[in-house]
Every structure is written in structure tokens, then in C-alpha cells.
Amino acid sequence: MKLLILVLTLWVPTIYCQSDWWQTGQFYQIYPRSFKDSNGDGIGDLNGIREKLPHLKDIGITAAWLSPIYKSPMKDFGYDIADFKAIQPEYGTMADFEALLKRANELGIKLIMDLVPNHTSDLHEWFQKSVNRVKGYEDFYVWHDGYPDPKNSSNRLPPSNWLSTFRGSAWKWNTKRQQFYLHQYLAEQPDLNYRNPLVIEAMEDVLTFWLDKGVAGFRVDSVPTVFEVQADSKGKYPDEPKSGFTDDPENSAYLKHIYTQDQPETTELVYRTRAFLDEYQRKHGGDTRIILTEIYSPIDVIMQYYGNGTINGAHIPFNFNFITKVNKDSKAPDYAAIISLWMDNMPKQYTANWVIGNHDNRRVGSRYGPERIDAMNMLVMVLPGASVTYNGEEIGMLDVDISWNDTVDPAACNSNPQIYQQFTRDPARTPFQWDDSKNAGFSTANKTWLPIHPNYKQVNVKAEQAAARSHLKVYKDLVQLRKTSKTLQRGELKYKALNDNVLAVQRSLSGSNTILLLMNVSDKSQAVNVQQWSPTTPSSMKVRIASVQSKRNANETLKVSSIILDPYESLVLE
Ligand code: NOJ
């Protein structure tokens, strides 16, 4: 009998813990430059992140991904890497990184690095060697002679009409090598040539370096642009057709990127990287090392990055659809459509994920409106799979209005004072708001690298910890519920726009409590009858979590056949 009890106690948790660590994880993006400055230079750093790890622990983060911390001239704030194996001095040292990783792991938080495979900085040793045609490096980048200019014999024309994401031609003439090189981003970010196997090997060596340090995986930057179409037998690259989206020929949206993005070889490379990580785990043991991919592409293309049925690719191909397809004016059916878009296209064996913010997009409260901050956090935590939070969204930070003079983002600086607001990513990158002291507790410097939001006296971690209701408290309660509710980890999903303004999302699991999210996205009260939609939903449910607008208290019982939601009120019921 004793033996039977022992077997059962060991067996039950195994059934319960069916999913791997990342599948229901809370991922958190740290933008290192803006998280916490430990040495008073106005710029965040690694020791600052280490000091603030207890905050991540407190809000229940599973894994944090760090935007690039490698050595860089910072033309694109770290996405221009001069050495993949060194730390940017203003962020700290390798010893600081190791101390950060050790502390994070002690607290049960995994660290994920940002891998930028598409390009390096023009100051990277590989590029310098390639410019000088050093043996072995001649073809590390995409070089081309270009064509004679019939109008000016001392000038050469670029190989194709391809455009850089940051405006203007994607080709730049290099006087030393007397050839053009490709840069799908800044001219200071030359594209690596993935048709050269040596490049793939060099990048796998980078992976090994960080895996050996103990990181849990990689967020892979700009995946779609890694390969371009192969030049034809005469060495010619085809021009891309016009998209019709804009009349501005410098804007990268002017062209349809059929030759410079999402080439079949790119998907194959993601599968190869997955196999590389799986093999590393097989050899070295430990938890699964994962890949999160940054891809803003049509849904059928993104699904291929998951895998092809036999071979697996990215564990988490970021789902940016709430960012790109929902905004302040969206109605409940629009939200439902975004859920369907992912769930109906994702092969059943894969894991969903939901991203609502990052350093390249406007903040949640500025994009959907500050009234919908809790609703959005509730939505991504109640849906199945991994949730991804950009630092500051847990306290409802808002975009900062940044003048042209204070603008530092190259995407905006490459434009002009009239149109820079369309392109700038600075507003969502401002320093984290910790408390109501100088610089929101981010830094003791007289000037921080980007300005602090003027609302920091109200919107900060300390104030929100003390308040009776706050975005932070809603966020923490959501994570707690996700961690403890079997229904949220494994339950069936059902959702519907009950009318134009109310979205209902239900998770249910036999033998476990049903969880229901009701989200009023409008500024009007809404009466809803959940049972009309779902007769099997329990007739009365308790409030588990209520948005800051709500007047309801936790544990209040509601009859789901007649609930009146206040303007923007969102409730998680159990
Ligand atoms: C995507 C990154 O998220 C963005 O910040 C960067 O500018 C580009 N890739 C280029 O690396």
C-alpha cells in the first residue's frame, strides 16, 4: 500500500507537468539601456538589471530576454554589433554579465540573449577583413560591383532598387573595396552573406559561446531579412516591385519585399538552428534551450517558422498580430479575429504566444488607450501559451512625447522634423519608472539618455505596490493565476465577441475551475449574458481579478446570465 501511495504521488505531478518550461511561461523583455542605471551615467547597465531582479521575481517572470548588450558603436542602440562575444563597456563587463546570470538563475529566472544574425556593425572585425579581402572573409558580406552610370562615368549605380528599412537605398559604395555592400538596415549595419557556409559556422560558434555561459536561448532578430534571393547567372539581382502603400520612394514600404525577405533558405536556417540547440541540450543536458523569432510576416509564412510537420523550428515565433492589427478603434470582433488568426493556422502540436509590446512599437497604453492596459494584460495571460511583456507594461508606462532635438533613434533621425514621428521608436524606450525620486529612480545622472515620462510620480513600481488597485497588482494577480490554475495551463479555449464591445474568452478543463475573461473595450456600460453564448459556463462565478476601472471586489459572486460591465471594465472570473 505504501508503495502504491508513493508511486501515485510521484506519478500525479508528472501528468500535471506535461508542458515544458517555456510553454506556459511569462517572458519579459528588458531594454538594458533603460532598465536601471547603477553607475550614474544616465544609461542602464547590467549591474542595474541585477539589482532589479527581485522585481522580476516578484511579478513572476519565467524568462527575461535582453535586447543586445554586446560591444557596439550604438548606431542602432546595440543592434549593430561589433563583437558578439564582448559586452558593451557602458553596460558593464563579462564578469557583470556572469554575475547577472548567476543571480537570475538563483532566483529561478532564465536569461535569453538577443541574437542578431542578419548583420553586424561596420566596425566588426569580419567586415573590416571583408573590406580588405582578407582570405576567408572575402564573401562574408553581400558585395556587388554595381553598374556603370551612363550619365556620369565616375559614378556607379547600385545593383538593384532594394531599400533599407531605415530609408534610402540598401546598397552602399565602399571606396576601399570598390564595390557596393548590402545593408537592409543602416549603412553601418552591413548584411552578412548566409550563402557562405563560413558565416553560418561563425554564427553557430557565437551560439555555443553563450550557451556555454548558461543562457536559456535566443530571441532571433530580423529573421525575414537573413537571406536575399540568389543573383542570377550573370550576377544580377532582380528589382522589387512597388507596393502601392506609399509615394515616398525612400520609405522601405514603397516596395514589396519579395526578394529580400522570407526566402525559403531562411526557414531552413531556423530549422538548422533549432537542431543545433536540441543537439546542445542532448550533449550537455539541462532544460530546453529555446528560440524566439522576430518575424512580421503574413500568417502562412510565420507558421512555416514553427516547423514543417517533420522538422521543428522556432519554439516561439513571435505573434505580433495584436500589435499590428488592433488599435484604439478596434471592436471586440477584431480582437476575436486575431485570436482565430493564430489558433486556426497554428498546427496543433505547437504552442501559441501573444506579444503586445516591444522596443520597436508604441506602448500598450498609448496604442490601445490607457483604459485598456489591464484588459490587454488579462487577454495575453488568459489565452493559451506563452505571454510576452515588454518592460514597463506591467505598470502601464506610456509613450513619452520626444522632440526632434531629443530624438536619437536612427529610424527617425534618417527622416526629417516633419515626418519623424511616424518612424521614431524613442517614445517607448524611455527609462523605467521605479519610484517618485529623481529620474523615477532609474538614474542619479543629471541627464538620462532619453527623457523620463512626466507621469512618473504616479506611474511607478513603488506607488503601484502601495495603491489599493493598480496595473501592477492586476499583472501580478494574473501571473499568479496562470501559475496555479491547471485550467489556464492546459484548458480548452473558447472565445467570442458577445457584441461589438465585449470579448469573452473562456478556458475550461474537466476537474478544474473554469476561467472566464470578460473585456469591455468600449467607453459605454455593456449588459451581457454569457450563458446565451455558452450554456455550459457555470451559472455563477467569482471575481478573481478586476481591472483598475472596476468597482467590484475580489470574490464577489456574479450571475453570468446578466452582468453589467462598466466602461472599459475587464474581469477575470473563476
Ligand atoms: C529588429 C530590432 O527589434 C530593431 O530594434 C532593430 O533596429 C532591427 N531589428 C535591426 O536590427
PDB file of N, CA and C and ligand atoms in Angstrom, residues 76 79 119 166 185 189 219 221-222 294 359-360 425 429, ligand 1:
ATOM      1  N   ASP A  76      22.506  51.774 -33.839  1.00  0.00           N
ATOM      2  CA  ASP A  76      21.114  51.311 -33.721  1.00  0.00           C
ATOM      3  C   ASP A  76      20.902  50.743 -32.307  1.00  0.00           C
ATOM      4  N   TYR A  79      21.843  47.019 -31.830  1.00  0.00           N
ATOM      5  CA  TYR A  79      21.532  46.075 -32.916  1.00  0.00           C
ATOM      6  C   TYR A  79      22.584  46.173 -34.028  1.00  0.00           C
ATOM      7  N   HIS A 119      22.999  40.987 -39.612  1.00  0.00           N
ATOM      8  CA  HIS A 119      24.037  41.973 -39.913  1.00  0.00           C
ATOM      9  C   HIS A 119      24.985  42.119 -38.726  1.00  0.00           C
ATOM     10  N   PHE A 166      15.628  51.515 -42.888  1.00  0.00           N
ATOM     11  CA  PHE A 166      15.809  52.847 -42.320  1.00  0.00           C
ATOM     12  C   PHE A 166      15.964  53.923 -43.398  1.00  0.00           C
ATOM     13  N   TYR A 185      19.415  47.325 -43.139  1.00  0.00           N
ATOM     14  CA  TYR A 185      19.127  48.333 -42.093  1.00  0.00           C
ATOM     15  C   TYR A 185      20.071  49.519 -42.351  1.00  0.00           C
ATOM     16  N   GLN A 189      25.235  48.879 -40.714  1.00  0.00           N
ATOM     17  CA  GLN A 189      24.834  47.509 -40.364  1.00  0.00           C
ATOM     18  C   GLN A 189      24.874  46.629 -41.624  1.00  0.00           C
ATOM     19  N   ARG A 219      16.495  35.174 -28.589  1.00  0.00           N
ATOM     20  CA  ARG A 219      15.484  35.881 -29.379  1.00  0.00           C
ATOM     21  C   ARG A 219      16.221  36.235 -30.655  1.00  0.00           C
ATOM     22  N   ASP A 221      16.793  38.146 -34.009  1.00  0.00           N
ATOM     23  CA  ASP A 221      16.398  39.435 -34.581  1.00  0.00           C
ATOM     24  C   ASP A 221      16.212  39.355 -36.098  1.00  0.00           C
ATOM     25  N   SER A 222      15.261  40.099 -36.600  1.00  0.00           N
ATOM     26  CA  SER A 222      15.111  40.344 -38.053  1.00  0.00           C
ATOM     27  C   SER A 222      15.255  39.087 -38.893  1.00  0.00           C
ATOM     28  N   GLU A 294      11.818  36.948 -34.339  1.00  0.00           N
ATOM     29  CA  GLU A 294      11.164  38.223 -34.647  1.00  0.00           C
ATOM     30  C   GLU A 294      10.810  38.241 -36.130  1.00  0.00           C
ATOM     31  N   HIS A 359      10.261  47.141 -27.956  1.00  0.00           N
ATOM     32  CA  HIS A 359      11.000  48.400 -28.084  1.00  0.00           C
ATOM     33  C   HIS A 359      10.870  49.038 -29.462  1.00  0.00           C
ATOM     34  N   ASP A 360      10.184  48.359 -30.393  1.00  0.00           N
ATOM     35  CA  ASP A 360      10.037  48.919 -31.741  1.00  0.00           C
ATOM     36  C   ASP A 360       8.651  49.498 -31.973  1.00  0.00           C
ATOM     37  N   ARG A 425      11.110  55.339 -32.627  1.00  0.00           N
ATOM     38  CA  ARG A 425      10.813  54.294 -31.641  1.00  0.00           C
ATOM     39  C   ARG A 425      11.233  54.742 -30.245  1.00  0.00           C
ATOM     40  N   ARG A 429      10.922  53.732 -25.494  1.00  0.00           N
ATOM     41  CA  ARG A 429      12.217  53.250 -24.980  1.00  0.00           C
ATOM     42  C   ARG A 429      12.710  54.049 -23.779  1.00  0.00           C
TER      43      ARG A 429
HETATM   44  C1  NOJ B   1      14.732  44.496 -35.147  1.00  0.00           C
HETATM   45  C2  NOJ B   1      15.020  45.148 -33.830  1.00  0.00           C
HETATM   46  O1  NOJ B   1      13.984  44.851 -32.947  1.00  0.00           O
HETATM   47  C3  NOJ B   1      15.167  46.619 -34.100  1.00  0.00           C
HETATM   48  O2  NOJ B   1      15.221  47.368 -32.928  1.00  0.00           O
HETATM   49  C4  NOJ B   1      16.395  46.819 -34.946  1.00  0.00           C
HETATM   50  O3  NOJ B   1      16.518  48.182 -35.293  1.00  0.00           O
HETATM   51  C5  NOJ B   1      16.329  45.988 -36.223  1.00  0.00           C
HETATM   52  N1  NOJ B   1      15.881  44.649 -35.986  1.00  0.00           N
HETATM   53  C6  NOJ B   1      17.677  45.905 -36.862  1.00  0.00           C
HETATM   54  O4  NOJ B   1      18.498  45.057 -36.110  1.00  0.00           O
END
